[in-house]
């Protein structure tokens, strides 16, 4: 199986001296293409930091990150921006959408910014799968939280990126909408062969993934293949003890 | 609560920096006006009191105060000097002859150009404040002394020969010395020369007469006793005053003129501050919006609405005091700049320490505080309306459509009210104490506020229309820019309203100026019946020697010359500048249509009035008019003719006979020259010009040159107005920067998101720049429309067919293009800031 994203000895240090925080401490991990991977861990364990660094949003203090064969450390700001635009999709916990644009404009935003034509067949399939076809002309403020997050997923999918990074995508949703959203992410992987890396601290969310890696104090401490919510919970308990 | 306020202030340093700048710029011109005029006042007070040093009393012809600024009184007989000197109470009495002259260099050019006037007087060793600096006093009748500072400036040295023109032909003098006034070598910017008594009398055609008698009292006689003793023997129509009073009287005319300058400058200061008000309003609106959570928390823990409101207002107050004080400092800088600008036109004004009176600081700070606190009122009320619950959940107070309707109705009402107040100021008789200008100013302010409110309704559709080409050209970034520009219509409206005010006033003035130019052009084309006009060059010039007209008239090539003079006269207590001409033949010179009476019959004791003037004064042919002249005092004139067009000469005409009888001045203002048709017109003109060679400082103009000259004058004034409006435009510009910056800060997360999904820094910059351009162009367009409507309305209101309404399309288009460029420049810093945003910090979820 090919690797979509990997980190080698990734270390991220915030601050210096007595206030120094090692958010990531020599993390080596790889995420396979076409799979749904979850990064699990307690709050403050370095999940978001890892996600940001492997997504080209932040720079490592030391170590390397690759998307495909591309070493992100070799890229300048502009090249990183273009990489994010074409090869990466994002779903954040909240505030994913530009409030002045309609849902469909938000979905095609990365393509529009790049000046690339929208593949309308693909667009139709994505909105069909995400069930947001009747919401396309609405502004974000007119959408429910779940709908907003689905629009965000559609946006991430629209440019057919190599990998989608999601940081607690269901974190702000009620459990029903959250479950719905995770099903859609699952669907994106199954239907479109999309690669997704998702950060979550919720065992139920991790249950939708193909694989879960466990982070603690900036270290990878364990991982499970084909996790279920129960398996993840068990693992967390064992890790905590 | 105060601590919370101060914390708030410090927390918004950047946000408030531009507000402080706006207040500083706005109050700067206000303070600058006062500093400038106070400084001049100080300089000239010193000068006038120095000019009377060593003198106890002064005797002149009597003249009413209203006229004293503009004209000379009747001369005194020379014999009076000896009579006064013979009094026991008098130690010495000296007669002085004075007048305006032009100095000519050996090449026949006017020395120092034709700027401010040169004053010439007779020299006296006694009872005179003048002292010799270098060389000697004038002894021979060809000797001349000049003030040391002008000698320096004009590069004149002792031993040089200079020409002097007063009333007659040029006469040549030798510079024998430089003089000073007490300790100072500068005479307030004027050039000052002095000749022997005999030479001065001859130059000013004053044989047997003097203009002023300076008296030194004997022993230690009191000024009152001295004045009384002189009055005893002085003939009627003579004014005898002690030195202190004389200084005060001289100063009062000058102070009045300074008062006009001050009011004129102040008007622009208040316009600037008013424009600043829009910026202040925006800043506080944004700050309050961003602090919703914090304010709600304060409310939740028990702060009353009133305390919250006061917190915002105290913040505004502190900011305004800081801004206004900085404004005073800026005002001093401006005053120095204005002085430098005036010096370029009006000669060297002596440099003194700028006068910053407590009154200046008080007014600057007071106006700054009032405008700021007033502008912060709405935001303060909004702040107090934040419900405590907003602390706990996201309450986005969306303006309801009902509220919007109320606001729009308020905007309409304020606009209509403003228009009404302007109209009242223009057409009704306002109460005595309130000047018309105050009505127009307040009305215009209301109108602009109303329009700013109303323009919120157009911001969205119009902004989107303006953004259409940008969307077409830049796709998603263009769309984002457009939507950002209109997403907060109120903020956009207020930001562009500031620009609207500046542009509207500019367009208004531009249209009036171009209409006035067109009107002048037409008027001159319609009424100009002569071939040539002869005029003095420069605004301070004395006038044309009467010899010029005589000599031109005697030329073979010339059929006729009509002389035109001008001077002040009191008509029913108001100063009017009247024209005087040879009315019997004036129709040869200008087109003037008589509707009643006969111009030829006006004579020495008659007057001709335009229809307007006649109806204003409510008189007709045969009625009498009570007037007052500086030289002859109260007189009664009979209306002998009424004519239609005001023409270039104005509304009131005397015959030349009447002028000679009532005015001391004896020189012409313009000569209308008609060629003899049997001669080639080029030959005729060159014959006239040959005469003028002997009279440097004069020029001849044909019709188009005459029109050009009139229009150049208009242009000069417009340039001055532009310069003064520039400050308001700068503040409007700062307002755009301010809004963009506040918006960028407010949209941090959104910009971060755009960066995360692949917008380059350049695209972010472009987005902010186009947003800025839309706001700027929106303001410029609104301003242009308002300016055009106001100018049109004024022309309609004047209700006369004479005015040609001329729309300077090119200049208005240029204004909009400039606004566009200003938009691009205003966006530089905010765009930079937006593009430098740290993506992670921007999207961090707390
Ligand atoms: N910008 C920052 N500056 C300093 N410390 C940071 C910063 N961002 C994160 N950290 C610290 O790094 C550690 C990991 O943070 P994060 O990756 O956000 O954890 P998680 O997402 O797992 O909750 C935490 O201790 C956090 O306090
Ligand atoms: Mg996190």
Short mmCIF file of C-alpha atoms in Angstrom, two decimals, chain B residues 425-818:
data_model
loop_
_atom_site.label_atom_id
_atom_site.label_comp_id
_atom_site.label_asym_id
_atom_site.label_seq_id
_atom_site.Cartn_x
_atom_site.Cartn_y
_atom_site.Cartn_z
CA UNK B 425 -29.47 80.35 5.63
CA UNK B 426 -29.37 81.34 1.97
CA UNK B 427 -32.79 82.84 1.46
CA UNK B 428 -34.32 83.84 4.76
CA UNK B 429 -33.18 86.65 6.96
CA UNK B 430 -31.49 84.90 9.87
CA UNK B 431 -31.42 86.54 13.28
CA UNK B 432 -28.76 89.21 13.68
CA UNK B 433 -26.39 87.31 15.96
CA UNK B 434 -26.10 84.21 13.77
CA UNK B 435 -24.21 84.61 10.52
CA UNK B 436 -25.66 83.07 7.36
CA UNK B 437 -22.55 80.98 6.98
CA UNK B 438 -23.31 79.23 10.27
CA UNK B 439 -26.71 78.16 8.92
CA UNK B 440 -25.19 76.90 5.70
CA UNK B 441 -22.44 75.10 7.62
CA UNK B 442 -24.75 73.38 10.08
CA UNK B 443 -27.22 72.57 7.31
CA UNK B 444 -24.50 71.07 5.16
CA UNK B 445 -23.27 69.00 8.12
CA UNK B 446 -26.79 67.67 8.71
CA UNK B 447 -27.24 66.98 5.02
CA UNK B 448 -24.00 65.04 4.86
CA UNK B 449 -24.87 63.02 7.98
CA UNK B 450 -28.28 62.25 6.50
CA UNK B 451 -26.76 61.22 3.21
CA UNK B 452 -24.19 59.07 4.99
CA UNK B 453 -27.04 57.22 6.71
CA UNK B 454 -29.02 56.89 3.50
CA UNK B 455 -26.03 55.73 1.56
CA UNK B 456 -26.00 52.58 3.69
CA UNK B 457 -29.02 51.53 1.66
CA UNK B 458 -27.14 51.88 -1.61
CA UNK B 459 -23.85 50.48 -0.38
CA UNK B 460 -24.80 46.89 -1.16
CA UNK B 461 -26.29 47.18 -4.68
CA UNK B 462 -23.90 49.92 -5.76
CA UNK B 463 -20.88 48.23 -4.25
CA UNK B 464 -21.76 45.00 -6.07
CA UNK B 465 -22.19 46.91 -9.32
CA UNK B 466 -18.81 48.54 -8.86
CA UNK B 467 -17.36 45.14 -8.04
CA UNK B 468 -18.70 43.49 -11.21
CA UNK B 469 -15.66 44.22 -13.36
CA UNK B 470 -13.40 43.18 -10.49
CA UNK B 471 -15.25 39.88 -10.16
CA UNK B 472 -14.99 39.36 -13.88
CA UNK B 473 -11.27 40.02 -13.84
CA UNK B 474 -10.25 38.31 -10.62
CA UNK B 475 -12.79 35.55 -10.06
CA UNK B 476 -13.02 34.29 -6.51
CA UNK B 477 -10.71 36.98 -5.11
CA UNK B 478 -12.74 39.67 -6.86
CA UNK B 479 -15.93 38.20 -5.47
CA UNK B 480 -14.51 38.08 -1.96
CA UNK B 481 -13.31 41.69 -2.28
CA UNK B 482 -16.73 42.85 -3.42
CA UNK B 483 -18.58 40.94 -0.75
CA UNK B 484 -16.22 42.23 1.92
CA UNK B 485 -16.82 45.77 0.74
CA UNK B 486 -20.57 45.43 1.10
CA UNK B 487 -20.92 42.94 3.94
CA UNK B 488 -21.18 45.72 6.46
CA UNK B 489 -23.08 48.42 4.55
CA UNK B 490 -23.16 50.78 7.52
CA UNK B 491 -19.42 50.71 7.94
CA UNK B 492 -18.81 51.09 4.22
CA UNK B 493 -21.32 53.91 4.03
CA UNK B 494 -19.71 55.81 6.88
CA UNK B 495 -16.21 55.26 5.54
CA UNK B 496 -17.11 56.38 2.06
CA UNK B 497 -19.22 59.22 3.46
CA UNK B 498 -16.08 60.83 4.82
CA UNK B 499 -14.67 60.78 1.33
CA UNK B 500 -18.03 61.85 -0.03
CA UNK B 501 -17.89 65.05 2.01
CA UNK B 502 -14.41 65.97 0.79
CA UNK B 503 -15.11 65.06 -2.81
CA UNK B 504 -18.53 66.76 -2.79
CA UNK B 505 -16.99 70.02 -1.61
CA UNK B 506 -14.21 69.70 -4.12
CA UNK B 507 -16.55 68.95 -7.00
CA UNK B 508 -18.85 71.73 -5.84
CA UNK B 509 -16.03 74.26 -5.89
CA UNK B 510 -14.72 72.90 -9.18
CA UNK B 511 -18.11 73.23 -10.84
CA UNK B 512 -18.67 76.71 -9.45
CA UNK B 513 -15.21 77.72 -10.61
CA UNK B 514 -15.66 76.34 -14.08
CA UNK B 515 -19.14 77.83 -14.31
CA UNK B 516 -17.77 81.12 -13.10
CA UNK B 517 -14.98 80.92 -15.65
CA UNK B 518 -17.44 80.14 -18.40
CA UNK B 519 -19.68 82.94 -17.21
CA UNK B 520 -16.78 85.36 -17.11
CA UNK B 521 -15.77 84.27 -20.58
CA UNK B 522 -19.25 84.82 -21.89
CA UNK B 523 -19.70 88.08 -20.06
CA UNK B 524 -16.47 89.41 -21.43
CA UNK B 525 -17.32 88.21 -24.92
CA UNK B 526 -20.76 89.84 -24.66
CA UNK B 527 -19.75 93.11 -23.13
CA UNK B 528 -16.20 93.68 -24.32
CA UNK B 529 -16.53 96.33 -26.94
CA UNK B 530 -13.05 97.74 -26.82
CA UNK B 531 -9.92 96.48 -28.47
CA UNK B 532 -7.65 96.65 -25.48
CA UNK B 533 -7.74 96.97 -21.72
CA UNK B 534 -4.83 98.55 -19.88
CA UNK B 535 -4.35 97.41 -16.29
CA UNK B 536 -1.76 97.46 -13.55
CA UNK B 537 0.05 94.17 -12.92
CA UNK B 538 -0.22 92.49 -9.54
CA UNK B 539 -2.80 92.77 -6.81
CA UNK B 540 -0.96 95.23 -4.64
CA UNK B 541 -0.26 97.66 -7.44
CA UNK B 542 -1.29 101.23 -6.88
CA UNK B 543 -3.12 101.72 -10.13
CA UNK B 544 -2.52 103.50 -13.38
CA UNK B 545 -1.10 106.94 -13.52
CA UNK B 546 -3.70 109.28 -15.04
CA UNK B 547 -0.98 110.33 -17.46
CA UNK B 548 -1.26 106.95 -19.20
CA UNK B 549 -4.81 107.60 -20.31
CA UNK B 550 -3.93 111.09 -21.46
CA UNK B 551 -1.00 109.89 -23.49
CA UNK B 552 -2.88 107.00 -25.07
CA UNK B 553 -5.80 109.25 -25.89
CA UNK B 554 -3.50 111.59 -27.78
CA UNK B 555 -2.25 108.81 -30.06
CA UNK B 556 -3.40 108.97 -33.66
CA UNK B 557 -4.14 105.27 -33.75
CA UNK B 558 -6.60 105.57 -30.89
CA UNK B 559 -10.18 106.64 -31.25
CA UNK B 560 -11.14 106.69 -27.63
CA UNK B 561 -10.10 105.78 -24.09
CA UNK B 562 -12.58 105.18 -21.29
CA UNK B 563 -11.21 105.35 -17.75
CA UNK B 564 -12.47 103.09 -14.99
CA UNK B 565 -11.76 103.62 -11.32
CA UNK B 566 -12.85 101.87 -8.20
CA UNK B 567 -13.19 102.79 -4.59
CA UNK B 568 -15.09 102.19 -1.38
CA UNK B 569 -18.14 104.12 -0.32
CA UNK B 570 -20.62 103.58 2.48
CA UNK B 571 -24.13 102.99 1.17
CA UNK B 572 -26.64 102.96 4.00
CA UNK B 573 -23.86 101.95 6.37
CA UNK B 574 -22.42 99.08 4.28
CA UNK B 575 -19.09 99.31 2.49
CA UNK B 576 -19.61 98.98 -1.26
CA UNK B 577 -16.92 99.05 -3.86
CA UNK B 578 -18.20 101.36 -6.53
CA UNK B 579 -16.94 101.91 -10.03
CA UNK B 580 -16.43 105.24 -11.62
CA UNK B 581 -16.11 105.92 -15.29
CA UNK B 582 -16.74 108.45 -17.96
CA UNK B 583 -20.37 107.48 -18.09
CA UNK B 584 -21.22 109.64 -21.09
CA UNK B 585 -19.09 107.41 -23.26
CA UNK B 586 -18.93 104.18 -21.25
CA UNK B 587 -21.13 102.49 -23.82
CA UNK B 588 -18.17 102.61 -26.15
CA UNK B 589 -16.28 100.39 -23.76
CA UNK B 590 -18.76 97.92 -22.32
CA UNK B 591 -22.20 96.79 -23.22
CA UNK B 592 -24.48 98.35 -20.70
CA UNK B 593 -28.21 98.51 -21.23
CA UNK B 594 -29.92 101.45 -19.60
CA UNK B 595 -33.55 100.83 -18.62
CA UNK B 596 -34.31 104.17 -16.98
CA UNK B 597 -32.70 107.58 -16.90
CA UNK B 598 -29.56 108.52 -18.78
CA UNK B 599 -25.97 107.68 -18.03
CA UNK B 600 -24.75 110.94 -19.55
CA UNK B 601 -26.74 112.89 -16.97
CA UNK B 602 -25.25 111.23 -13.87
CA UNK B 603 -22.71 114.03 -13.32
CA UNK B 604 -20.76 114.82 -10.20
CA UNK B 605 -23.64 114.38 -7.74
CA UNK B 606 -25.42 111.46 -9.35
CA UNK B 607 -25.17 107.70 -9.36
CA UNK B 608 -26.15 104.87 -11.70
CA UNK B 609 -27.42 101.60 -10.27
CA UNK B 610 -28.00 98.14 -11.66
CA UNK B 611 -31.59 96.91 -11.51
CA UNK B 612 -30.62 94.55 -8.69
CA UNK B 613 -28.97 97.26 -6.64
CA UNK B 614 -31.87 99.62 -7.25
CA UNK B 615 -34.39 97.07 -6.06
CA UNK B 616 -32.23 96.10 -3.07
CA UNK B 617 -31.99 99.73 -2.04
CA UNK B 618 -35.58 100.35 -3.07
CA UNK B 619 -34.83 103.43 -5.14
CA UNK B 620 -35.49 104.55 -8.70
CA UNK B 621 -34.44 107.33 -11.02
CA UNK B 622 -34.89 110.68 -9.29
CA UNK B 623 -34.58 109.25 -5.77
CA UNK B 624 -31.66 110.14 -3.57
CA UNK B 625 -29.17 107.92 -1.83
CA UNK B 626 -27.29 108.77 1.36
CA UNK B 627 -23.68 107.73 1.10
CA UNK B 628 -20.40 108.45 2.78
CA UNK B 629 -16.93 108.86 1.33
CA UNK B 630 -13.64 108.67 3.14
CA UNK B 631 -12.58 112.05 1.89
CA UNK B 632 -15.73 114.10 1.81
CA UNK B 633 -17.83 112.39 4.44
CA UNK B 634 -21.59 112.16 4.14
CA UNK B 635 -23.05 113.06 0.78
CA UNK B 636 -26.35 112.73 -0.98
CA UNK B 637 -26.37 111.34 -4.52
CA UNK B 638 -29.27 111.34 -6.93
CA UNK B 639 -30.07 108.18 -8.88
CA UNK B 640 -29.94 109.27 -12.52
CA UNK B 641 -29.81 105.95 -14.35
CA UNK B 642 -30.70 102.30 -13.87
CA UNK B 643 -29.05 99.67 -16.06
CA UNK B 644 -29.57 95.97 -16.65
CA UNK B 645 -26.31 94.16 -16.46
CA UNK B 646 -23.88 94.35 -13.62
CA UNK B 647 -21.05 93.87 -16.11
CA UNK B 648 -17.43 93.87 -15.06
CA UNK B 649 -17.81 97.13 -13.17
CA UNK B 650 -20.35 96.00 -10.63
CA UNK B 651 -23.66 97.35 -9.46
CA UNK B 652 -22.95 100.95 -8.61
CA UNK B 653 -21.40 103.52 -10.95
CA UNK B 654 -20.31 107.06 -10.31
CA UNK B 655 -19.29 109.42 -12.99
CA UNK B 656 -15.57 110.20 -13.05
CA UNK B 657 -16.50 113.72 -11.99
CA UNK B 658 -18.13 112.40 -8.85
CA UNK B 659 -15.14 110.21 -8.14
CA UNK B 660 -12.67 113.06 -8.42
CA UNK B 661 -14.76 115.13 -6.10
CA UNK B 662 -15.04 112.48 -3.40
CA UNK B 663 -11.85 110.42 -3.46
CA UNK B 664 -8.28 111.28 -2.54
CA UNK B 665 -6.83 108.63 -4.85
CA UNK B 666 -6.10 109.85 -8.31
CA UNK B 667 -5.30 106.91 -10.48
CA UNK B 668 -7.17 104.70 -12.91
CA UNK B 669 -7.90 101.02 -12.40
CA UNK B 670 -8.51 100.07 -16.01
CA UNK B 671 -8.49 101.84 -19.33
CA UNK B 672 -10.72 100.67 -22.16
CA UNK B 673 -9.01 101.52 -25.39
CA UNK B 674 -10.71 101.68 -28.77
CA UNK B 675 -8.57 101.73 -31.92
CA UNK B 676 -9.12 104.05 -34.80
CA UNK B 677 -10.32 101.73 -37.54
CA UNK B 678 -8.27 103.45 -40.20
CA UNK B 679 -5.18 101.97 -38.58
CA UNK B 680 -4.03 98.40 -38.54
CA UNK B 681 -4.93 96.97 -35.14
CA UNK B 682 -1.47 95.49 -34.59
CA UNK B 683 0.02 98.91 -35.23
CA UNK B 684 -2.46 100.49 -32.85
CA UNK B 685 -1.64 98.01 -30.14
CA UNK B 686 2.06 98.51 -30.50
CA UNK B 687 1.56 102.27 -30.27
CA UNK B 688 -0.22 101.73 -26.94
CA UNK B 689 2.50 99.40 -25.78
CA UNK B 690 5.12 101.97 -26.63
CA UNK B 691 3.45 104.31 -24.17
CA UNK B 692 3.30 101.61 -21.52
CA UNK B 693 7.06 101.06 -21.74
CA UNK B 694 7.39 104.27 -19.77
CA UNK B 695 5.10 102.88 -17.07
CA UNK B 696 6.47 99.58 -15.84
CA UNK B 697 3.95 97.57 -13.87
CA UNK B 698 1.25 98.01 -16.46
CA UNK B 699 -0.01 95.70 -19.15
CA UNK B 700 -2.39 95.73 -22.06
CA UNK B 701 -4.77 92.87 -22.74
CA UNK B 702 -7.02 92.08 -25.66
CA UNK B 703 -10.31 90.33 -25.13
CA UNK B 704 -9.02 86.78 -24.82
CA UNK B 705 -6.06 87.79 -22.70
CA UNK B 706 -8.40 89.76 -20.46
CA UNK B 707 -10.65 86.74 -20.05
CA UNK B 708 -7.65 84.51 -19.37
CA UNK B 709 -6.49 86.83 -16.65
CA UNK B 710 -9.87 86.83 -14.96
CA UNK B 711 -9.96 83.05 -15.13
CA UNK B 712 -6.44 82.74 -13.76
CA UNK B 713 -7.64 84.61 -10.70
CA UNK B 714 -10.49 82.17 -10.23
CA UNK B 715 -8.10 79.28 -10.65
CA UNK B 716 -5.79 80.67 -8.00
CA UNK B 717 -8.64 80.81 -5.52
CA UNK B 718 -9.74 77.29 -6.39
CA UNK B 719 -6.17 76.14 -5.82
CA UNK B 720 -6.26 77.62 -2.33
CA UNK B 721 -9.56 75.90 -1.58
CA UNK B 722 -8.17 72.59 -2.86
CA UNK B 723 -5.15 72.95 -0.63
CA UNK B 724 -7.33 73.54 2.41
CA UNK B 725 -9.70 70.71 1.51
CA UNK B 726 -6.72 68.42 1.14
CA UNK B 727 -6.65 67.89 4.87
CA UNK B 728 -10.24 66.67 4.88
CA UNK B 729 -9.38 64.32 2.02
CA UNK B 730 -6.34 63.05 3.91
CA UNK B 731 -8.57 62.31 6.89
CA UNK B 732 -11.04 60.51 4.65
CA UNK B 733 -8.09 58.55 3.32
CA UNK B 734 -6.99 57.69 6.85
CA UNK B 735 -10.60 56.64 7.41
CA UNK B 736 -10.33 54.07 4.65
CA UNK B 737 -7.07 52.77 6.07
CA UNK B 738 -8.74 52.63 9.48
CA UNK B 739 -11.77 50.70 8.26
CA UNK B 740 -9.66 48.25 6.31
CA UNK B 741 -7.39 47.67 9.24
CA UNK B 742 -10.27 47.13 11.63
CA UNK B 743 -11.89 44.79 9.13
CA UNK B 744 -8.70 42.84 8.64
CA UNK B 745 -8.34 42.42 12.39
CA UNK B 746 -11.96 41.42 12.63
CA UNK B 747 -11.63 38.90 9.80
CA UNK B 748 -8.44 37.31 11.05
CA UNK B 749 -9.96 33.86 11.15
CA UNK B 750 -11.49 34.15 7.73
CA UNK B 751 -8.25 35.30 6.17
CA UNK B 752 -6.48 32.44 7.91
CA UNK B 753 -8.99 30.04 6.40
CA UNK B 754 -8.43 31.49 2.94
CA UNK B 755 -4.70 31.04 3.39
CA UNK B 756 -5.19 27.48 4.63
CA UNK B 757 -7.20 26.48 1.59
CA UNK B 758 -4.61 27.88 -0.75
CA UNK B 759 -4.84 31.66 -1.18
CA UNK B 760 -1.42 33.13 -1.72
CA UNK B 761 -0.31 36.22 0.18
CA UNK B 762 -0.58 38.13 -3.05
CA UNK B 763 -4.19 37.09 -3.47
CA UNK B 764 -5.00 38.23 0.05
CA UNK B 765 -3.36 41.59 -0.67
CA UNK B 766 -5.30 41.87 -3.87
CA UNK B 767 -8.54 41.11 -2.07
CA UNK B 768 -8.00 43.87 0.50
CA UNK B 769 -6.88 46.29 -2.20
CA UNK B 770 -9.97 45.83 -4.32
CA UNK B 771 -12.19 46.13 -1.30
CA UNK B 772 -10.50 49.44 -0.62
CA UNK B 773 -10.92 50.59 -4.21
CA UNK B 774 -14.63 49.82 -4.14
CA UNK B 775 -15.11 51.81 -0.92
CA UNK B 776 -13.08 54.72 -2.27
CA UNK B 777 -14.80 54.84 -5.64
CA UNK B 778 -18.18 54.50 -3.97
CA UNK B 779 -17.37 57.55 -1.82
CA UNK B 780 -16.01 59.50 -4.76
CA UNK B 781 -19.06 58.75 -6.89
CA UNK B 782 -21.46 59.75 -4.12
CA UNK B 783 -19.41 62.87 -3.51
CA UNK B 784 -19.44 63.77 -7.19
CA UNK B 785 -23.21 63.34 -7.41
CA UNK B 786 -23.78 65.37 -4.25
CA UNK B 787 -21.34 68.05 -5.43
CA UNK B 788 -23.04 68.28 -8.81
CA UNK B 789 -26.51 68.46 -7.27
CA UNK B 790 -25.44 71.11 -4.73
CA UNK B 791 -23.75 73.22 -7.40
CA UNK B 792 -26.73 72.90 -9.71
CA UNK B 793 -29.07 73.80 -6.86
CA UNK B 794 -27.03 76.87 -5.99
CA UNK B 795 -27.03 78.05 -9.59
CA UNK B 796 -30.79 77.48 -9.80
CA UNK B 797 -31.26 79.26 -6.51
CA UNK B 798 -29.33 82.30 -7.70
CA UNK B 799 -32.09 82.52 -10.25
CA UNK B 800 -30.26 84.44 -12.91
CA UNK B 801 -29.75 83.75 -16.58
CA UNK B 802 -26.32 85.25 -16.42
CA UNK B 803 -24.63 82.18 -15.01
CA UNK B 804 -23.44 79.57 -17.45
CA UNK B 805 -23.58 76.17 -15.74
CA UNK B 806 -20.53 74.24 -16.84
CA UNK B 807 -19.89 70.65 -15.75
CA UNK B 808 -16.16 69.93 -15.74
CA UNK B 809 -16.62 66.28 -16.71
CA UNK B 810 -12.95 65.59 -17.16
CA UNK B 811 -12.07 66.90 -13.72
CA UNK B 812 -14.82 64.85 -12.08
CA UNK B 813 -13.68 61.70 -13.87
CA UNK B 814 -10.19 62.54 -12.73
CA UNK B 815 -11.42 62.86 -9.13
CA UNK B 816 -12.89 59.35 -9.32
CA UNK B 817 -9.71 57.95 -10.85
CA UNK B 818 -7.69 59.63 -8.13
#
